[in-house]
Coordinates of C-alpha atoms in Angstrom, one line a residue:
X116 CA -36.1 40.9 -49.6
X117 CA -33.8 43.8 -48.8
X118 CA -33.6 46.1 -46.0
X119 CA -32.6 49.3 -44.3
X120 CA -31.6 47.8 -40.8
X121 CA -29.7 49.4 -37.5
X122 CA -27.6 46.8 -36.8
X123 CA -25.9 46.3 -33.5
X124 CA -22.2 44.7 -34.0
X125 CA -21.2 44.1 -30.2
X126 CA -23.3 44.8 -27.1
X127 CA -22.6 48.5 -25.8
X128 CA -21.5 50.0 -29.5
X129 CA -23.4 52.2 -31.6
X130 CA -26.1 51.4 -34.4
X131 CA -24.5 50.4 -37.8
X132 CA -26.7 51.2 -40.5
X133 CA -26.4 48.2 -43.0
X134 CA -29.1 46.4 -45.5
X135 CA -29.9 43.4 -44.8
X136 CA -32.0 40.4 -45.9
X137 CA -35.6 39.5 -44.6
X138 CA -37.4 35.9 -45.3
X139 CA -41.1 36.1 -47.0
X140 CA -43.8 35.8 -44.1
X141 CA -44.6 32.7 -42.8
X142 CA -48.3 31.7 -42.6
X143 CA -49.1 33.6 -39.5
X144 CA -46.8 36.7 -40.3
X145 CA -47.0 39.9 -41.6
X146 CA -44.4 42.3 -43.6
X147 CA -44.7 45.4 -42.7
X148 CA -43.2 48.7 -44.5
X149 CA -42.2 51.2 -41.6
X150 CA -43.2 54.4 -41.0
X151 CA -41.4 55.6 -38.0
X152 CA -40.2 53.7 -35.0
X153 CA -40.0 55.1 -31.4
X154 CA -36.9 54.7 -29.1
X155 CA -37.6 52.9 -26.0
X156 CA -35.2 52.2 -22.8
X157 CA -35.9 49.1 -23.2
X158 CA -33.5 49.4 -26.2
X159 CA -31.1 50.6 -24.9
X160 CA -30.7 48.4 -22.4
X161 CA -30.7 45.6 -23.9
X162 CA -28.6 47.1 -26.4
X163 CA -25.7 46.4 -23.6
X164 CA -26.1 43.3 -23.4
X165 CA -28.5 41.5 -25.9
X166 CA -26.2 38.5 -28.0
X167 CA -25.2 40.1 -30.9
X168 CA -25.5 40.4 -34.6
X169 CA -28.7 42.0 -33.3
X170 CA -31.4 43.9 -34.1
X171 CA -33.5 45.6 -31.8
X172 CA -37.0 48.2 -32.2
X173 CA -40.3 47.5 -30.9
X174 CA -42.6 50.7 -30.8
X175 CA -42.7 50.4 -34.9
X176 CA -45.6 51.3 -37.0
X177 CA -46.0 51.6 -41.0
X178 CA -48.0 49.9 -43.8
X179 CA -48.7 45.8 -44.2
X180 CA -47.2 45.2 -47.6
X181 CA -47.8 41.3 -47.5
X182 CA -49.6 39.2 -45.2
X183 CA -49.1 35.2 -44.7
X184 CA -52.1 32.9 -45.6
X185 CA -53.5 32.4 -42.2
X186 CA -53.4 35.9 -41.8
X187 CA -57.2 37.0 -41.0
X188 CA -56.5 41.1 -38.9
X189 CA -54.8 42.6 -41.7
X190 CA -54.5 43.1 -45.6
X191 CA -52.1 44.8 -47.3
X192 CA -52.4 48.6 -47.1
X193 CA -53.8 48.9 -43.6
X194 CA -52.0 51.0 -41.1
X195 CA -50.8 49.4 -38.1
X196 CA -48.7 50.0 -35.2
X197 CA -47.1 47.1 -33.5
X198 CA -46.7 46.0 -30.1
X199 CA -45.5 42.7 -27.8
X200 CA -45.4 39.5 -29.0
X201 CA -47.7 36.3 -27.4
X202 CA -47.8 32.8 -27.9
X203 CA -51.1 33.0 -28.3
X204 CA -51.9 28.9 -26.7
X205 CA -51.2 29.6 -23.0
X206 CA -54.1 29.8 -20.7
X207 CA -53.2 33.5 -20.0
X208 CA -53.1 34.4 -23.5
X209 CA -56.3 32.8 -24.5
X210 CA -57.9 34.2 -21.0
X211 CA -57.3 38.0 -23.0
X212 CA -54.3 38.4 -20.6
X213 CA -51.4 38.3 -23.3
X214 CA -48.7 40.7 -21.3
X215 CA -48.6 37.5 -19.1
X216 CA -47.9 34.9 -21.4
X217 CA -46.4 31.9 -19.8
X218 CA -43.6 32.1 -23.3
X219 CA -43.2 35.8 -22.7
X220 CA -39.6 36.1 -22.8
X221 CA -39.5 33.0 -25.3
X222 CA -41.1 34.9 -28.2
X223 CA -40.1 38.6 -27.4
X224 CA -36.5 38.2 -26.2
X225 CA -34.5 35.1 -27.5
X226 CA -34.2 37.0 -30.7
X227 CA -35.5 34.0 -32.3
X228 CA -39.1 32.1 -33.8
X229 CA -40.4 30.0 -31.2
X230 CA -38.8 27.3 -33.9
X231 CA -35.4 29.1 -32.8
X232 CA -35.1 30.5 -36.7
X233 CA -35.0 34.0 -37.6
X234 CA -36.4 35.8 -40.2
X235 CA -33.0 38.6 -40.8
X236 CA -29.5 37.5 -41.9
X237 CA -26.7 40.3 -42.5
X238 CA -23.9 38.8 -45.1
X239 CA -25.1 35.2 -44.9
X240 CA -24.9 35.5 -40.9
X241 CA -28.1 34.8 -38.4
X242 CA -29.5 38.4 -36.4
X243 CA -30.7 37.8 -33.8
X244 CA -34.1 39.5 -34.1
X245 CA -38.2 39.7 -33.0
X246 CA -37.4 41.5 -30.3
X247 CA -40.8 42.3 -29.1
X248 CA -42.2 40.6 -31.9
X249 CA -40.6 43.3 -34.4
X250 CA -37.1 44.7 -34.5
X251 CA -38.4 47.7 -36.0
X252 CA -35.2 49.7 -36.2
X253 CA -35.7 48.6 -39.7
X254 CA -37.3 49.9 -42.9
X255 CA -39.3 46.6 -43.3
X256 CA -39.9 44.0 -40.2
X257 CA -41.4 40.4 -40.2
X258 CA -43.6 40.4 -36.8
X259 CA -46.2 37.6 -36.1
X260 CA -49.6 38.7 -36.6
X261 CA -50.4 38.9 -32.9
X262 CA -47.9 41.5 -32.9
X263 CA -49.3 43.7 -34.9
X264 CA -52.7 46.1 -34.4
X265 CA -54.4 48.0 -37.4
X266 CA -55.3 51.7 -36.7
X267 CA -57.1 54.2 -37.9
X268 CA -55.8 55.3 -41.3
X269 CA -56.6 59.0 -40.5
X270 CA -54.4 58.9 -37.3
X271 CA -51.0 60.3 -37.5
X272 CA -48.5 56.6 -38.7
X273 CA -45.5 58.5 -37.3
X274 CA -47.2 59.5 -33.8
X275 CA -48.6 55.9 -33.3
X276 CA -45.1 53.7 -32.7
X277 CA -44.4 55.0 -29.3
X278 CA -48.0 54.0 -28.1
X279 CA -47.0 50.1 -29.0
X280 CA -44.9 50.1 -25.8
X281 CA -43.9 53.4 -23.6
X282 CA -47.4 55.4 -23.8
X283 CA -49.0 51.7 -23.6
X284 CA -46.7 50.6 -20.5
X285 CA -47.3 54.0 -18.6
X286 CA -51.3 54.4 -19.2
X287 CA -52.1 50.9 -18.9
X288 CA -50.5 50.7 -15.8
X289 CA -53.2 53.0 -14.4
X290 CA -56.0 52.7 -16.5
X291 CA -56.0 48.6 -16.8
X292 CA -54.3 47.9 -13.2
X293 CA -54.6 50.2 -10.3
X294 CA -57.6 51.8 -11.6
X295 CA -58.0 54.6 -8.9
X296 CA -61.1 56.1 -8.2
X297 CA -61.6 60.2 -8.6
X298 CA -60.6 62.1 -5.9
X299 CA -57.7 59.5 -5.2
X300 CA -53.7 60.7 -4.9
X301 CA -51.0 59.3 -6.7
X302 CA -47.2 59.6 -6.9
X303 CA -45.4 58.6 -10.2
X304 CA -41.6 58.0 -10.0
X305 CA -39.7 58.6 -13.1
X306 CA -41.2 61.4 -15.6
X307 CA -40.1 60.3 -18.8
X308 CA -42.1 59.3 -21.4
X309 CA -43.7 56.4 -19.8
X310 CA -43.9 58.5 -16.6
X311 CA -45.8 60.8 -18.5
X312 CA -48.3 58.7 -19.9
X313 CA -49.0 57.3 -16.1
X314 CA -49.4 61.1 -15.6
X315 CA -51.5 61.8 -18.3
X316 CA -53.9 59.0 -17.9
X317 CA -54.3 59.7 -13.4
X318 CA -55.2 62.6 -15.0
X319 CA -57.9 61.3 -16.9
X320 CA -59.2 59.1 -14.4
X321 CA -59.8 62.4 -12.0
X322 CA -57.1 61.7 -9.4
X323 CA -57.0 64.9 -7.2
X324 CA -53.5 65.0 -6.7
X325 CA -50.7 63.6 -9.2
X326 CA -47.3 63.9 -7.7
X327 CA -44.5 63.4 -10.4
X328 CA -41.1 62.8 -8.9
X329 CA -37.8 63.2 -10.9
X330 CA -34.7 64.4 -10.4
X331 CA -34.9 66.1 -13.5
X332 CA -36.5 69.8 -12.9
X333 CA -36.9 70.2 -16.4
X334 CA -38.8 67.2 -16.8
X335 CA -40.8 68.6 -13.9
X336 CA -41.7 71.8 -15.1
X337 CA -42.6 69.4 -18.4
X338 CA -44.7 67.3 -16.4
X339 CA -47.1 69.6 -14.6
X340 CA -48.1 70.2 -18.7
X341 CA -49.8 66.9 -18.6
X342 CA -51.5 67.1 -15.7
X343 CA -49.2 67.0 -12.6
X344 CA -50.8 69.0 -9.9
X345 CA -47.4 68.8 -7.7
X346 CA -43.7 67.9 -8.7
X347 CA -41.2 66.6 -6.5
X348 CA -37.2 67.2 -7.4
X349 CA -36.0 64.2 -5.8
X350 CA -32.1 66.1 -6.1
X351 CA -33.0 68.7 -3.6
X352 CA -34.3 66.8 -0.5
X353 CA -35.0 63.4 0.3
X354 CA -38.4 63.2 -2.1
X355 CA -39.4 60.9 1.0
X356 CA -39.8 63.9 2.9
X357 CA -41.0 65.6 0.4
X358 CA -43.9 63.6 -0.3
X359 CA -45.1 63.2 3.3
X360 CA -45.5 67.0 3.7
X361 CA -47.7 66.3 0.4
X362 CA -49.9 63.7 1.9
X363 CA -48.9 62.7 5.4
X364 CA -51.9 60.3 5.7
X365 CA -49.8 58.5 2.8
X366 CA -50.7 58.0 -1.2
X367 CA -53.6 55.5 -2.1
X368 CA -51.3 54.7 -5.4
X369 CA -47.9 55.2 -6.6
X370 CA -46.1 54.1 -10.1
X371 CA -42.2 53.6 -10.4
X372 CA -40.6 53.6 -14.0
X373 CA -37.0 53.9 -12.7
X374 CA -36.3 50.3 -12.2
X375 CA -34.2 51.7 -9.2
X376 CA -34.3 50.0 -5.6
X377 CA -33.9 52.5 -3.6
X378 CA -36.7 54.6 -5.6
X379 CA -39.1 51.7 -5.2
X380 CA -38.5 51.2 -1.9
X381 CA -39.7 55.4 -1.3
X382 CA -42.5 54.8 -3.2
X383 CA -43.8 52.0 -1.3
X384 CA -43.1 53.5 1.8
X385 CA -44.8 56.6 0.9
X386 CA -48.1 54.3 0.5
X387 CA -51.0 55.0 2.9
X388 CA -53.0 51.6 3.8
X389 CA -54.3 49.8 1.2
X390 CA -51.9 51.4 -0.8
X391 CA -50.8 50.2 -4.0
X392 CA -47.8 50.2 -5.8
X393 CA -47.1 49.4 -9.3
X394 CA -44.3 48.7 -11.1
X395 CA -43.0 49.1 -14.8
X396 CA -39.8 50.1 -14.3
X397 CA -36.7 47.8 -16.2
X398 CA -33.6 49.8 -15.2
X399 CA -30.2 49.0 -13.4
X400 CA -31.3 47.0 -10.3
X401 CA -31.5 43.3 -10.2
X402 CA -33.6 43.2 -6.7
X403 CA -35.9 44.9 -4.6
X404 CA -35.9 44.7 -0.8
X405 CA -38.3 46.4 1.5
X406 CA -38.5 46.9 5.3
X407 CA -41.1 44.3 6.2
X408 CA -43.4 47.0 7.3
X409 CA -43.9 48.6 4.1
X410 CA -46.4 46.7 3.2
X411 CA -48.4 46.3 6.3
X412 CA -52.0 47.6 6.4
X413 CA -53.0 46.3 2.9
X414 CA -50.7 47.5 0.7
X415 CA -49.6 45.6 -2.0
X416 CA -46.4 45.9 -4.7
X417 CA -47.8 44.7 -8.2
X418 CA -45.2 43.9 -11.7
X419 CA -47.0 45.2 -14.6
X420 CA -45.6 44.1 -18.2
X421 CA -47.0 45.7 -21.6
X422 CA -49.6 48.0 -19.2
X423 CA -51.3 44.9 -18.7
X424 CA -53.1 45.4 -21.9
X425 CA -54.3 43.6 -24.7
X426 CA -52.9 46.0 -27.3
X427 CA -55.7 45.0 -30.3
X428 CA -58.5 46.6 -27.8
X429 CA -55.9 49.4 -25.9
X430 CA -54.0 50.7 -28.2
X431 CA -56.6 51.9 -31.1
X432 CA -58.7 53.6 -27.6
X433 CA -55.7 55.3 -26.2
X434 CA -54.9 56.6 -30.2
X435 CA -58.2 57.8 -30.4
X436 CA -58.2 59.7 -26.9
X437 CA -54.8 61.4 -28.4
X438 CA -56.8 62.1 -31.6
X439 CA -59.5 64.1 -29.5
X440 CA -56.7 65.5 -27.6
X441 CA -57.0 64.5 -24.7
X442 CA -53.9 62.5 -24.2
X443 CA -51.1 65.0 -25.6
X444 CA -48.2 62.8 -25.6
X445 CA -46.9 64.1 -29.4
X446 CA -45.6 67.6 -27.3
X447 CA -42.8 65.4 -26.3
X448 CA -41.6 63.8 -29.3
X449 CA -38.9 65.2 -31.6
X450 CA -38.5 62.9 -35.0
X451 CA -35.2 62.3 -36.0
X452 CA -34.4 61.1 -39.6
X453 CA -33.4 56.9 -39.1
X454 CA -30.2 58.0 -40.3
X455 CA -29.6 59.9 -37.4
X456 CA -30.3 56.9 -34.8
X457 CA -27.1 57.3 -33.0
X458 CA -27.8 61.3 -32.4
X459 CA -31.3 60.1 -31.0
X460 CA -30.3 57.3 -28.7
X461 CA -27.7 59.8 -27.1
X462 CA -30.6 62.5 -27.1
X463 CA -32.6 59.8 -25.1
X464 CA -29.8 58.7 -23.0
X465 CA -29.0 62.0 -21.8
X466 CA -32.6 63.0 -20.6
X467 CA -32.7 65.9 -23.3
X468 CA -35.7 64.1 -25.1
X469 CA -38.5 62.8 -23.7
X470 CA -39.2 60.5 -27.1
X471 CA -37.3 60.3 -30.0
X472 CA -39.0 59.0 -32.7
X473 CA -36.9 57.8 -35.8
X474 CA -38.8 58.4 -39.7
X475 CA -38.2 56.5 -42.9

C-alpha cells in the first residue's frame, strides 16, 4: 500500500515529504493508521547520521487497520500507541525485562527485519526503516506486534505518542528504577520533555525536594509547573555549587538526560552516599569518566533504556494517571500539522518546544 512518509535523503538534511510503498504485515505484524507522532531527540540524532534512504519516528500512535495471522493483542480498530521493539526469545525479554534485550540494537536500529528486509521502498529503492520498531513519521507504519500497546479508546490518540518513548524514558526511570522513598531528594539534569517526566513522576513518588537543572531559565520557570520545588540555572554559576548549598549532605538520587560528560560527572558528584545516579541521556558524548571517588560510599551510576519498562503494563498506567491528571505532560506539547515537520524539528532543536507533536 501507499504512504505519506518523511523521508530523510542524506544524513543531516531536512525531512522530504514523499509517498511511499509499505509491504502487507507479516504474521506477527501489525499496520497501523497514524494519528499523531511525537518528536524525539533521539530523532534527531540519528537523523545526522543514520544510513540513508531513511525513515525515522518512534513515539507513533493511531488505529490497527490490519493485523497478521499470529496476531493475538490487537484487532483492527483498537487504539494503540507504540513503543520499542524486542526480540521477544532472549532470556531478558521472556524474564519481562524487554528494554534489555540481548538483540536491542538488532531490531530497533539496523533499520531492518531481523531477516535484514524492510517493509518501505521509495521509487523501487530499500528505506531503511523500524527504527524503534515503527518509523512513524509516516501516515501508515508496519511495526511488529511487540511494538505495539492498545490503549484506552477514550484517551486522547494524539496525546498518547510521546508516552511510547520520552514520557516513558523520563518516568520510568524513576518509577521502575531508582524508586526513591518519600521524603527523598533528587536532582534531574536536562528539563526537557523527558526531564520533565522524571520531574513529574519524583513528584509523585513524594520526594521532598526535586531540583531540576538546565541552563534554560525558561525551561525552569516551566519546570517548577510540574512539580520542581527548586531550579538550578546551570549558565549562572557552576550548578555544582549550586546544588551543594541545596543539599550539602549530598542528593540520595539524581537523573541526567543531557547525554553530556561533564553534566554526568556533576551529577554524580553531587550524590550523597548510597547515592544513585541514573542515566537516560543519548546526546553528544561518546564516554564518561569520573574521579574515582565519585562513587565511593555506595553510590552507584545505572544506564537505563526505554524507562526500564515493559511498555504493555507502563504505558496504559502512566496514560491513565495523565487521564486523572495527575501527570500533566499535554501543557507542553504544541501539535504541528505533519506537513510542517521541518518547522517542528527546528522548534525542538532550538529548545522553544518542549514536545512537538506532528498530526495526520
Amino acid at each position: 500500500m501507499r504512504a505519506t512518509a518523511a523521508l530523510l535523503e542524506q544524513a543531516g538534511q531536512p525531512f522530504v515529504l514523499t509517498e511511499v510503498d509499505l509491504d502487507e504485515p507479516r504474521p506477527d505484524e501489525v499496520l497501523v493508521r497514524v494519528a499523531g507522532v511525537g518528536i524525539c531527540g533521539t530523532d534527531l540524532e540519528f537523523a545526522t547520521f543514520f544510513p540513508t534512504p531513511a525513515l525515522l519516528g518512534h513515539e507513533g500512535s493511531g488505529i490497527v487497520e490490519k493485523v497478521g495471522a499470529h496476531v493475538t493483542s490487537v484487532r483492527p480498530g483498537d487504539s494503540v500507541t507504540m513503543s520499542f521493539a524486542s526480540c521477544g526469545t532472549c532470556t531478558l525479554c521472556r524474564t519481562g525485562s524487554p528494554a534489555y534485550c540481548r538483540g536491542f540494537d538488532a531490531v530497533n536500529f539496523s533499520g531492518r527485519r531481523p531477516d535484514g528486509s524492510t517493509a518501505v521502498t521509495h521509487e523501487g529503492r530499500e528505506v531503511n526503516a523500524h527504527f524503534l520498531g515503527q518509523s512513524s513519521f509516516a501516515s501508515h507504519v508496519v511495526a511488529p506486534e511487540r511494538a505495539v500497546v492498545r490503549i484506552d479508546p477514550s484517551l486522547d490518540l494524539l496525546r498518547a505518542g510521546p508516552f511510547g518513548c520520552g514520557f516513558q524514558t523520563g518516568a520510568g526511570g524513576v518509577l521502575n528504577v531508582l524508586q526513591p522513598r518519600p521524603g527523598s531528594s533528587i536532582a534531574v539534569f536536562g528539563a526537557g520533555a523527558v526531564g520533565v517526566a522524571a520531574i513529574i513522576a519524583a513528584s509523585l513518588s513524594g520526594c521532598a525536594m526535586v531540583a531540576a537543572v538546565d541552563v534554560n531559565p525558561a525551561k525552569l520557570e516551566a519546570a517548577r509547573g510540574y512539580g520542581a520545588t527548586h531550579t538550578v540555572d546551570s549558565s549562572a554559576g557552576p550548578a555544582a555549587d549550586q546544588l551543594a548549598a541545596l543539599v550539602p549532605e549530598g542528593f540520595d538520587f539524581v537523573i541526567d538526560t543531557t547525554g553530556r560528560e561533564d553534566v554526568l560527572r556533576t551529577a554524580v558528584e553531587s550524590l550523597g552516599p548510597l547515592g544513585r545516579a541514573g542515566v537516560i541521556g543519548i546526546g553528544p558524548s561518546e564516554t564518561m569518566s569520573f574521579d574515582w571517588r565519585s562513587i565511593l560510599n555506595g553510590r552507584s551510576v545505572t544506564g537505563i533504556i526505554g524507562g526500564s519498562s515493559l511498555p504493555q503494563v507502563f504505558l496504559p498506567k502512566l496514560l491513565e494517571l495523565n487521564a486523572k491528571g495527575q501527570f500533566p505532560v499535554e501543557k507542553m506539547i504544541i501539535y504541528y500539522p505533519f506537513e510542517q515537520i521541518n518547522e517542528a524539528v527546528a522548534a525542538v532543536r532550538s529548545g522553544a518546544v518542549g514536545k512537538a507533536v506532528l498530526t495526520f
